[in-house]
PDB file of C-alpha atoms and ligand atoms in Angstrom:
ATOM      1  CA  MET A   1      69.808 -28.104 152.212  1.00 94.00           C
ATOM      2  CA  LEU A   2      66.218 -28.648 151.132  1.00 98.00           C
ATOM      3  CA  PHE A   3      63.520 -26.260 149.893  1.00 98.00           C
ATOM      4  CA  ASP A   4      59.880 -27.195 150.595  1.00 98.00           C
ATOM      5  CA  THR A   5      58.166 -25.189 147.844  1.00 98.00           C
ATOM      6  CA  HIS A   6      54.616 -25.792 149.094  1.00 98.00           C
ATOM      7  CA  THR A   7      53.478 -26.159 152.681  1.00 98.00           C
ATOM      8  CA  HIS A   8      50.595 -25.092 154.937  1.00 98.00           C
ATOM      9  CA  LEU A   9      52.220 -24.705 158.340  1.00 98.00           C
ATOM     10  CA  ASP A  10      49.490 -22.299 159.409  1.00 98.00           C
ATOM     11  CA  ALA A  11      46.889 -25.101 159.154  1.00 98.00           C
ATOM     12  CA  PRO A  12      44.951 -25.897 162.374  1.00 98.00           C
ATOM     13  CA  GLN A  13      46.566 -29.367 162.361  1.00 98.00           C
ATOM     14  CA  PHE A  14      49.707 -27.599 163.661  1.00 98.00           C
ATOM     15  CA  ASP A  15      48.056 -25.469 166.338  1.00 98.00           C
ATOM     16  CA  GLU A  16      49.438 -27.647 169.149  1.00 98.00           C
ATOM     17  CA  ASP A  17      53.044 -27.864 167.952  1.00 98.00           C
ATOM     18  CA  ARG A  18      53.719 -25.392 165.138  1.00 98.00           C
ATOM     19  CA  GLU A  19      57.070 -24.173 166.495  1.00 98.00           C
ATOM     20  CA  GLU A  20      58.297 -27.721 167.093  1.00 98.00           C
ATOM     21  CA  THR A  21      57.187 -28.715 163.589  1.00 98.00           C
ATOM     22  CA  ILE A  22      59.174 -25.868 162.074  1.00 98.00           C
ATOM     23  CA  ALA A  23      62.174 -26.781 164.242  1.00 98.00           C
ATOM     24  CA  ARG A  24      61.978 -30.405 163.029  1.00 98.00           C
ATOM     25  CA  ALA A  25      62.032 -29.181 159.422  1.00 98.00           C
ATOM     26  CA  VAL A  26      65.147 -27.106 160.098  1.00 98.00           C
ATOM     27  CA  GLU A  27      66.736 -30.121 161.799  1.00 98.00           C
ATOM     28  CA  ALA A  28      65.964 -32.246 158.726  1.00 98.00           C
ATOM     29  CA  GLY A  29      67.918 -29.783 156.580  1.00 98.00           C
ATOM     30  CA  VAL A  30      65.039 -27.686 155.263  1.00 98.00           C
ATOM     31  CA  THR A  31      66.540 -24.237 154.811  1.00 98.00           C
ATOM     32  CA  ARG A  32      63.599 -22.586 153.098  1.00 98.00           C
ATOM     33  CA  MET A  33      59.837 -23.059 152.715  1.00 98.00           C
ATOM     34  CA  VAL A  34      57.010 -21.355 150.894  1.00 98.00           C
ATOM     35  CA  ASN A  35      53.804 -21.302 152.922  1.00 98.00           C
ATOM     36  CA  VAL A  36      50.673 -21.026 150.813  1.00 98.00           C
ATOM     37  CA  GLY A  37      47.691 -18.871 151.829  1.00 98.00           C
ATOM     38  CA  PHE A  38      44.680 -19.431 149.622  1.00 98.00           C
ATOM     39  CA  ASN A  39      41.573 -17.736 151.083  1.00 98.00           C
ATOM     40  CA  ARG A  40      40.364 -15.097 153.554  1.00 97.00           C
ATOM     41  CA  GLU A  41      41.463 -17.147 156.594  1.00 98.00           C
ATOM     42  CA  THR A  42      44.793 -18.583 155.447  1.00 98.00           C
ATOM     43  CA  ILE A  43      46.290 -15.499 153.781  1.00 98.00           C
ATOM     44  CA  PRO A  44      46.671 -13.567 157.075  1.00 98.00           C
ATOM     45  CA  SER A  45      48.060 -16.619 158.907  1.00 98.00           C
ATOM     46  CA  THR A  46      50.505 -17.220 156.054  1.00 98.00           C
ATOM     47  CA  MET A  47      51.712 -13.609 156.184  1.00 98.00           C
ATOM     48  CA  LYS A  48      52.202 -13.930 159.930  1.00 98.00           C
ATOM     49  CA  LEU A  49      54.481 -16.958 159.458  1.00 98.00           C
ATOM     50  CA  ALA A  50      56.448 -15.226 156.704  1.00 98.00           C
ATOM     51  CA  GLU A  51      56.949 -12.214 158.944  1.00 98.00           C
ATOM     52  CA  THR A  52      57.993 -14.335 161.920  1.00 98.00           C
ATOM     53  CA  TYR A  53      60.552 -16.647 160.273  1.00 98.00           C
ATOM     54  CA  ASP A  54      63.163 -15.332 157.859  1.00 97.00           C
ATOM     55  CA  PHE A  55      63.326 -18.706 156.036  1.00 98.00           C
ATOM     56  CA  ILE A  56      59.555 -18.898 155.413  1.00 98.00           C
ATOM     57  CA  TYR A  57      58.214 -17.147 152.318  1.00 98.00           C
ATOM     58  CA  ALA A  58      54.594 -16.659 151.261  1.00 98.00           C
ATOM     59  CA  ALA A  59      52.461 -17.411 148.230  1.00 98.00           C
ATOM     60  CA  VAL A  60      49.027 -15.795 148.267  1.00 98.00           C
ATOM     61  CA  GLY A  61      46.063 -16.421 146.000  1.00 98.00           C
ATOM     62  CA  TRP A  62      42.496 -17.683 145.828  1.00 98.00           C
ATOM     63  CA  HIS A  63      41.990 -21.457 145.762  1.00 97.00           C
ATOM     64  CA  PRO A  64      39.563 -22.901 143.176  1.00 97.00           C
ATOM     65  CA  GLN A  65      37.583 -24.563 145.975  1.00 95.00           C
ATOM     66  CA  ASP A  66      36.945 -21.089 147.413  1.00 96.00           C
ATOM     67  CA  ALA A  67      36.440 -19.418 144.027  1.00 96.00           C
ATOM     68  CA  ILE A  68      32.810 -18.630 144.755  1.00 96.00           C
ATOM     69  CA  THR A  69      33.791 -16.451 147.743  1.00 96.00           C
ATOM     70  CA  MET A  70      36.309 -14.201 145.949  1.00 97.00           C
ATOM     71  CA  LEU A  71      35.295 -10.535 145.769  1.00 97.00           C
ATOM     72  CA  ASP A  72      36.867  -7.739 143.724  1.00 97.00           C
ATOM     73  CA  GLU A  73      38.438  -6.398 146.896  1.00 98.00           C
ATOM     74  CA  ASP A  74      40.140  -9.750 147.514  1.00 98.00           C
ATOM     75  CA  LEU A  75      41.962  -9.424 144.210  1.00 98.00           C
ATOM     76  CA  ASP A  76      43.072  -5.924 145.274  1.00 98.00           C
ATOM     77  CA  TRP A  77      44.189  -7.385 148.608  1.00 98.00           C
ATOM     78  CA  ILE A  78      46.331 -10.012 146.843  1.00 98.00           C
ATOM     79  CA  ALA A  79      47.788  -7.305 144.592  1.00 98.00           C
ATOM     80  CA  GLU A  80      48.690  -5.197 147.626  1.00 98.00           C
ATOM     81  CA  LEU A  81      50.340  -8.169 149.395  1.00 98.00           C
ATOM     82  CA  CYS A  82      52.459  -8.886 146.321  1.00 98.00           C
ATOM     83  CA  LYS A  83      54.430  -5.721 147.163  1.00 98.00           C
ATOM     84  CA  HIS A  84      55.572  -7.404 150.397  1.00 98.00           C
ATOM     85  CA  ASP A  85      59.229  -8.567 150.391  1.00 97.00           C
ATOM     86  CA  LYS A  86      58.354 -12.093 151.499  1.00 98.00           C
ATOM     87  CA  VAL A  87      55.568 -12.743 148.960  1.00 98.00           C
ATOM     88  CA  VAL A  88      57.149 -14.726 146.146  1.00 98.00           C
ATOM     89  CA  ALA A  89      54.197 -16.004 144.075  1.00 98.00           C
ATOM     90  CA  ILE A  90      50.466 -15.842 143.457  1.00 98.00           C
ATOM     91  CA  GLY A  91      48.882 -19.159 144.403  1.00 97.00           C
ATOM     92  CA  GLU A  92      47.593 -21.575 144.826  1.00 97.00           C
ATOM     93  CA  ILE A  93      45.229 -20.905 141.949  1.00 98.00           C
ATOM     94  CA  GLY A  94      43.737 -23.226 139.343  1.00 98.00           C
ATOM     95  CA  LEU A  95      40.903 -25.705 138.987  1.00 97.00           C
ATOM     96  CA  ASP A  96      39.548 -28.453 141.203  1.00 96.00           C
ATOM     97  CA  TYR A  97      37.048 -30.773 139.546  1.00 95.00           C
ATOM     98  CA  TYR A  98      37.326 -33.373 142.310  1.00 94.00           C
ATOM     99  CA  TRP A  99      35.665 -31.504 145.150  1.00 88.00           C
ATOM    100  CA  ASP A 100      33.754 -29.242 142.802  1.00 76.00           C
ATOM    101  CA  THR A 101      32.756 -26.854 145.631  1.00 88.00           C
ATOM    102  CA  SER A 102      32.560 -23.900 143.235  1.00 92.00           C
ATOM    103  CA  PRO A 103      30.869 -24.066 139.812  1.00 94.00           C
ATOM    104  CA  LYS A 104      33.316 -24.606 136.944  1.00 96.00           C
ATOM    105  CA  GLU A 105      32.483 -21.287 135.280  1.00 96.00           C
ATOM    106  CA  VAL A 106      33.272 -19.426 138.517  1.00 97.00           C
ATOM    107  CA  GLN A 107      36.527 -21.364 138.950  1.00 97.00           C
ATOM    108  CA  HIS A 108      37.528 -20.479 135.392  1.00 98.00           C
ATOM    109  CA  GLN A 109      36.805 -16.797 135.894  1.00 98.00           C
ATOM    110  CA  VAL A 110      38.660 -16.557 139.214  1.00 98.00           C
ATOM    111  CA  PHE A 111      41.610 -18.466 137.728  1.00 98.00           C
ATOM    112  CA  ARG A 112      41.740 -16.204 134.659  1.00 98.00           C
ATOM    113  CA  ARG A 113      41.559 -13.011 136.706  1.00 98.00           C
ATOM    114  CA  GLN A 114      44.458 -14.118 138.913  1.00 98.00           C
ATOM    115  CA  ILE A 115      46.619 -15.032 135.920  1.00 98.00           C
ATOM    116  CA  GLY A 116      45.854 -11.551 134.606  1.00 98.00           C
ATOM    117  CA  LEU A 117      46.924 -10.029 137.917  1.00 98.00           C
ATOM    118  CA  ALA A 118      50.134 -12.083 137.945  1.00 98.00           C
ATOM    119  CA  ARG A 119      51.010 -10.835 134.461  1.00 98.00           C
ATOM    120  CA  GLU A 120      50.283  -7.271 135.497  1.00 98.00           C
ATOM    121  CA  LEU A 121      52.595  -7.614 138.508  1.00 98.00           C
ATOM    122  CA  GLY A 122      55.171  -9.945 136.965  1.00 98.00           C
ATOM    123  CA  MET A 123      54.649 -12.631 139.633  1.00 98.00           C
ATOM    124  CA  PRO A 124      55.017 -16.395 139.071  1.00 98.00           C
ATOM    125  CA  ILE A 125      51.898 -18.496 139.738  1.00 98.00           C
ATOM    126  CA  VAL A 126      51.438 -21.710 141.717  1.00 98.00           C
ATOM    127  CA  ILE A 127      48.941 -24.011 140.034  1.00 98.00           C
ATOM    128  CA  HIS A 128      46.507 -26.363 141.773  1.00 98.00           C
ATOM    129  CA  ASP A 129      45.210 -28.873 139.217  1.00 97.00           C
ATOM    130  CA  ARG A 130      42.908 -31.617 140.406  1.00 95.00           C
ATOM    131  CA  ASP A 131      41.291 -33.709 137.685  1.00 94.00           C
ATOM    132  CA  ALA A 132      41.346 -30.673 135.368  1.00 96.00           C
ATOM    133  CA  HIS A 133      44.519 -31.096 133.285  1.00 96.00           C
ATOM    134  CA  GLU A 134      42.954 -30.196 129.934  1.00 97.00           C
ATOM    135  CA  ASP A 135      41.210 -27.023 131.074  1.00 98.00           C
ATOM    136  CA  ILE A 136      44.280 -25.940 133.066  1.00 98.00           C
ATOM    137  CA  VAL A 137      46.474 -26.099 129.960  1.00 98.00           C
ATOM    138  CA  LYS A 138      43.801 -24.393 127.849  1.00 98.00           C
ATOM    139  CA  ILE A 139      43.353 -21.483 130.270  1.00 98.00           C
ATOM    140  CA  LEU A 140      47.101 -21.076 130.895  1.00 98.00           C
ATOM    141  CA  ARG A 141      47.533 -20.808 127.136  1.00 98.00           C
ATOM    142  CA  GLU A 142      44.589 -18.448 126.535  1.00 98.00           C
ATOM    143  CA  GLU A 143      45.627 -16.150 129.378  1.00 98.00           C
ATOM    144  CA  LYS A 144      49.273 -16.063 128.237  1.00 98.00           C
ATOM    145  CA  ALA A 145      50.568 -17.454 131.532  1.00 98.00           C
ATOM    146  CA  SER A 146      53.897 -18.101 129.783  1.00 98.00           C
ATOM    147  CA  GLU A 147      54.681 -14.416 130.363  1.00 98.00           C
ATOM    148  CA  VAL A 148      55.212 -15.189 134.047  1.00 98.00           C
ATOM    149  CA  GLY A 149      55.459 -18.989 134.317  1.00 98.00           C
ATOM    150  CA  GLY A 150      55.363 -20.670 137.686  1.00 98.00           C
ATOM    151  CA  ILE A 151      54.940 -24.054 139.319  1.00 98.00           C
ATOM    152  CA  MET A 152      52.671 -27.026 138.702  1.00 98.00           C
ATOM    153  CA  HIS A 153      52.171 -27.941 142.359  1.00 98.00           C
ATOM    154  CA  SER A 154      52.004 -31.613 143.389  1.00 97.00           C
ATOM    155  CA  PHE A 155      51.878 -32.546 139.744  1.00 96.00           C
ATOM    156  CA  SER A 156      49.680 -35.537 138.934  1.00 93.00           C
ATOM    157  CA  GLY A 157      49.317 -35.241 135.164  1.00 95.00           C
ATOM    158  CA  SER A 158      50.840 -37.141 132.278  1.00 97.00           C
ATOM    159  CA  TRP A 159      54.215 -36.521 130.643  1.00 98.00           C
ATOM    160  CA  GLU A 160      52.315 -34.917 127.719  1.00 97.00           C
ATOM    161  CA  THR A 161      50.701 -32.394 130.096  1.00 97.00           C
ATOM    162  CA  ALA A 162      54.039 -31.792 131.856  1.00 98.00           C
ATOM    163  CA  LYS A 163      55.645 -30.962 128.501  1.00 98.00           C
ATOM    164  CA  LEU A 164      52.865 -28.508 127.594  1.00 98.00           C
ATOM    165  CA  CYS A 165      53.290 -26.773 130.971  1.00 98.00           C
ATOM    166  CA  MET A 166      57.081 -26.658 130.740  1.00 98.00           C
ATOM    167  CA  ASN A 167      56.763 -25.110 127.282  1.00 98.00           C
ATOM    168  CA  MET A 168      54.799 -22.314 128.952  1.00 98.00           C
ATOM    169  CA  GLY A 169      57.617 -21.696 131.431  1.00 98.00           C
ATOM    170  CA  PHE A 170      56.459 -23.872 134.313  1.00 98.00           C
ATOM    171  CA  HIS A 171      58.454 -25.951 136.762  1.00 98.00           C
ATOM    172  CA  ILE A 172      57.054 -29.319 137.828  1.00 98.00           C
ATOM    173  CA  SER A 173      56.845 -29.923 141.568  1.00 98.00           C
ATOM    174  CA  PHE A 174      56.458 -33.358 143.151  1.00 98.00           C
ATOM    175  CA  GLY A 175      55.382 -34.327 146.653  1.00 98.00           C
ATOM    176  CA  GLY A 176      54.550 -37.346 148.805  1.00 97.00           C
ATOM    177  CA  PRO A 177      52.662 -39.295 146.114  1.00 97.00           C
ATOM    178  CA  ILE A 178      55.951 -40.162 144.321  1.00 97.00           C
ATOM    179  CA  THR A 179      56.822 -42.304 147.338  1.00 97.00           C
ATOM    180  CA  PHE A 180      53.667 -44.430 147.047  1.00 96.00           C
ATOM    181  CA  LYS A 181      54.219 -47.954 145.720  1.00 93.00           C
ATOM    182  CA  ASN A 182      51.333 -47.730 143.239  1.00 92.00           C
ATOM    183  CA  ALA A 183      52.303 -44.262 141.931  1.00 92.00           C
ATOM    184  CA  LYS A 184      53.562 -45.359 138.518  1.00 94.00           C
ATOM    185  CA  GLN A 185      52.697 -42.239 136.533  1.00 96.00           C
ATOM    186  CA  PRO A 186      54.237 -39.530 138.762  1.00 96.00           C
ATOM    187  CA  LYS A 187      57.397 -41.642 139.070  1.00 97.00           C
ATOM    188  CA  GLU A 188      57.649 -41.993 135.301  1.00 97.00           C
ATOM    189  CA  VAL A 189      56.982 -38.282 134.769  1.00 98.00           C
ATOM    190  CA  LEU A 190      59.603 -37.300 137.357  1.00 98.00           C
ATOM    191  CA  LYS A 191      62.205 -39.463 135.602  1.00 98.00           C
ATOM    192  CA  GLN A 192      61.621 -37.498 132.407  1.00 98.00           C
ATOM    193  CA  VAL A 193      61.383 -33.960 133.786  1.00 98.00           C
ATOM    194  CA  PRO A 194      64.665 -32.148 133.055  1.00 98.00           C
ATOM    195  CA  LEU A 195      66.654 -31.406 136.206  1.00 98.00           C
ATOM    196  CA  ASP A 196      66.400 -27.649 135.713  1.00 98.00           C
ATOM    197  CA  ARG A 197      62.573 -27.861 135.891  1.00 98.00           C
ATOM    198  CA  LEU A 198      62.317 -30.093 138.943  1.00 98.00           C
ATOM    199  CA  LEU A 199      61.013 -28.965 142.356  1.00 98.00           C
ATOM    200  CA  ILE A 200      59.993 -30.779 145.541  1.00 98.00           C
ATOM    201  CA  GLU A 201      57.351 -30.048 148.175  1.00 98.00           C
ATOM    202  CA  THR A 202      55.258 -31.589 150.938  1.00 98.00           C
ATOM    203  CA  ASP A 203      51.852 -29.844 150.710  1.00 98.00           C
ATOM    204  CA  SER A 204      51.783 -30.596 154.437  1.00 98.00           C
ATOM    205  CA  PRO A 205      49.655 -31.409 156.391  1.00 98.00           C
ATOM    206  CA  TYR A 206      48.331 -33.319 153.337  1.00 97.00           C
ATOM    207  CA  LEU A 207      49.841 -35.906 150.954  1.00 96.00           C
ATOM    208  CA  THR A 208      52.021 -37.605 153.553  1.00 97.00           C
ATOM    209  CA  PRO A 209      54.832 -39.682 152.013  1.00 97.00           C
ATOM    210  CA  HIS A 210      55.527 -43.354 152.679  1.00 97.00           C
ATOM    211  CA  PRO A 211      56.115 -44.705 155.368  1.00 97.00           C
ATOM    212  CA  PHE A 212      54.025 -42.117 157.253  1.00 97.00           C
ATOM    213  CA  ARG A 213      51.037 -42.296 154.918  1.00 95.00           C
ATOM    214  CA  GLY A 214      47.774 -41.811 156.837  1.00 93.00           C
ATOM    215  CA  LYS A 215      49.434 -39.568 159.428  1.00 97.00           C
ATOM    216  CA  ARG A 216      49.809 -35.788 159.384  1.00 98.00           C
ATOM    217  CA  ASN A 217      52.415 -34.567 156.920  1.00 98.00           C
ATOM    218  CA  GLU A 218      55.043 -31.957 157.833  1.00 98.00           C
ATOM    219  CA  SER A 219      57.799 -30.049 156.047  1.00 98.00           C
ATOM    220  CA  ALA A 220      60.597 -32.231 157.493  1.00 98.00           C
ATOM    221  CA  HIS A 221      59.245 -35.032 155.287  1.00 98.00           C
ATOM    222  CA  VAL A 222      60.353 -33.191 152.143  1.00 98.00           C
ATOM    223  CA  ARG A 223      63.553 -35.161 152.733  1.00 98.00           C
ATOM    224  CA  LEU A 224      61.648 -38.388 151.929  1.00 98.00           C
ATOM    225  CA  VAL A 225      60.427 -36.806 148.685  1.00 98.00           C
ATOM    226  CA  ALA A 226      64.001 -35.764 147.860  1.00 98.00           C
ATOM    227  CA  GLU A 227      65.265 -39.287 148.584  1.00 98.00           C
ATOM    228  CA  MET A 228      62.755 -40.813 146.180  1.00 98.00           C
ATOM    229  CA  ALA A 229      63.524 -38.186 143.529  1.00 98.00           C
ATOM    230  CA  ALA A 230      67.236 -38.969 143.919  1.00 98.00           C
ATOM    231  CA  GLU A 231      66.564 -42.693 143.521  1.00 98.00           C
ATOM    232  CA  LEU A 232      64.436 -42.155 140.393  1.00 98.00           C
ATOM    233  CA  LYS A 233      67.037 -39.838 138.859  1.00 98.00           C
ATOM    234  CA  GLY A 234      69.946 -42.104 139.848  1.00 98.00           C
ATOM    235  CA  MET A 235      71.595 -39.313 141.796  1.00 98.00           C
ATOM    236  CA  SER A 236      72.617 -38.651 145.377  1.00 98.00           C
ATOM    237  CA  LEU A 237      70.311 -36.970 147.874  1.00 98.00           C
ATOM    238  CA  GLU A 238      72.821 -34.104 148.146  1.00 98.00           C
ATOM    239  CA  GLU A 239      72.767 -33.503 144.390  1.00 98.00           C
ATOM    240  CA  ILE A 240      68.959 -33.499 144.192  1.00 98.00           C
ATOM    241  CA  ALA A 241      68.721 -31.236 147.249  1.00 98.00           C
ATOM    242  CA  GLN A 242      71.201 -28.788 145.763  1.00 98.00           C
ATOM    243  CA  ILE A 243      69.562 -28.724 142.314  1.00 98.00           C
ATOM    244  CA  THR A 244      65.959 -28.394 143.520  1.00 98.00           C
ATOM    245  CA  THR A 245      66.915 -25.711 146.039  1.00 98.00           C
ATOM    246  CA  GLN A 246      68.734 -23.714 143.359  1.00 98.00           C
ATOM    247  CA  ASN A 247      65.723 -24.105 141.022  1.00 98.00           C
ATOM    248  CA  ALA A 248      63.360 -22.837 143.723  1.00 98.00           C
ATOM    249  CA  LEU A 249      65.560 -19.848 144.568  1.00 98.00           C
ATOM    250  CA  GLU A 250      65.585 -18.846 140.904  1.00 98.00           C
ATOM    251  CA  ARG A 251      61.898 -19.579 140.346  1.00 98.00           C
ATOM    252  CA  PHE A 252      60.844 -17.432 143.320  1.00 98.00           C
ATOM    253  CA  ASP A 253      63.571 -14.867 142.637  1.00 97.00           C
ATOM    254  CA  ILE A 254      64.974 -15.210 146.154  1.00 97.00           C
ATOM    255  CA  ARG A 255      68.498 -13.831 146.633  1.00 87.00           C
TER     256      ARG A 255
HETATM  257 NI1   NI B 301      48.373 -26.675 148.908  1.00 97.21          NI
END
C-alpha cells in the first residue's frame, strides 16, 4: 500500500484519461492520495475529486504563484472548506522565487495569513518552497507554524533546512527528483531524514521520475519514488510503503 501525499489529478493534462489514470494508481498499490487545489480554478476541481473517490483527500490553499489574486473572501472560502470531512490540510502555500509571478511582499503576506488561518483551525500546512529556503524557515518561525506543523512538499533544500523544518513539526516529502541520477542533495537528505518524518509523493503531472522523465507524471509512479527511497534507506519496498503510509495517515489525521 502506497500513499501519494501530493498530486494534481484534476489538472487538464488528465482530461482525456483521468479515470484510467486513477485506476492505474490503484493497480500500482496506491491506496490513498491527497489532491492539491491551490487557486480559484483548482480548488473546486479538487473538491469534486475528493467527493467522488473515497480514497482521494483534498488539500486547499493559495499558491505563491497566484498570491496576487487572493482576496479576503478566498481566505474565508478556504476556512469554510476546512470543515469538509475530506479536507486534510491547507496547501500548497509558501514562496516561489523561481517563477516570481507575484511580488515577494505579496507572497509573504499571503503565506503569513494562511499560516494564521491554519493555526486558528488547527490544520496542518503543505509547503511549496522554490528557491526560497531561508525566507520559508524565517516566516514559519515568525508565524509559529510549529503549532500545527505539516509537510515540506517535494523537498529540495539542504539537510540543515530539513532539520530546522523538522524541529518545527514538519514532515519531509520526496518525489520524482530523488530518482534522477544527478540528484545528489535530495538523496543525501532522504538518507538522513528519520523514518518517522518521511513521506513520498508524485506532484503529478509534474516532476516525473526516472525512467519516464520528460513524460507526464501520474500517481502510479509514486511506486518508483518508494523504490528509490527503499534503496537509499536499505529497506524493502514493503517496509517503506508501510512506514510512509502510516506517517501520512497520522500527519493528515485520517482514520
Ligand atoms: Ni503541487
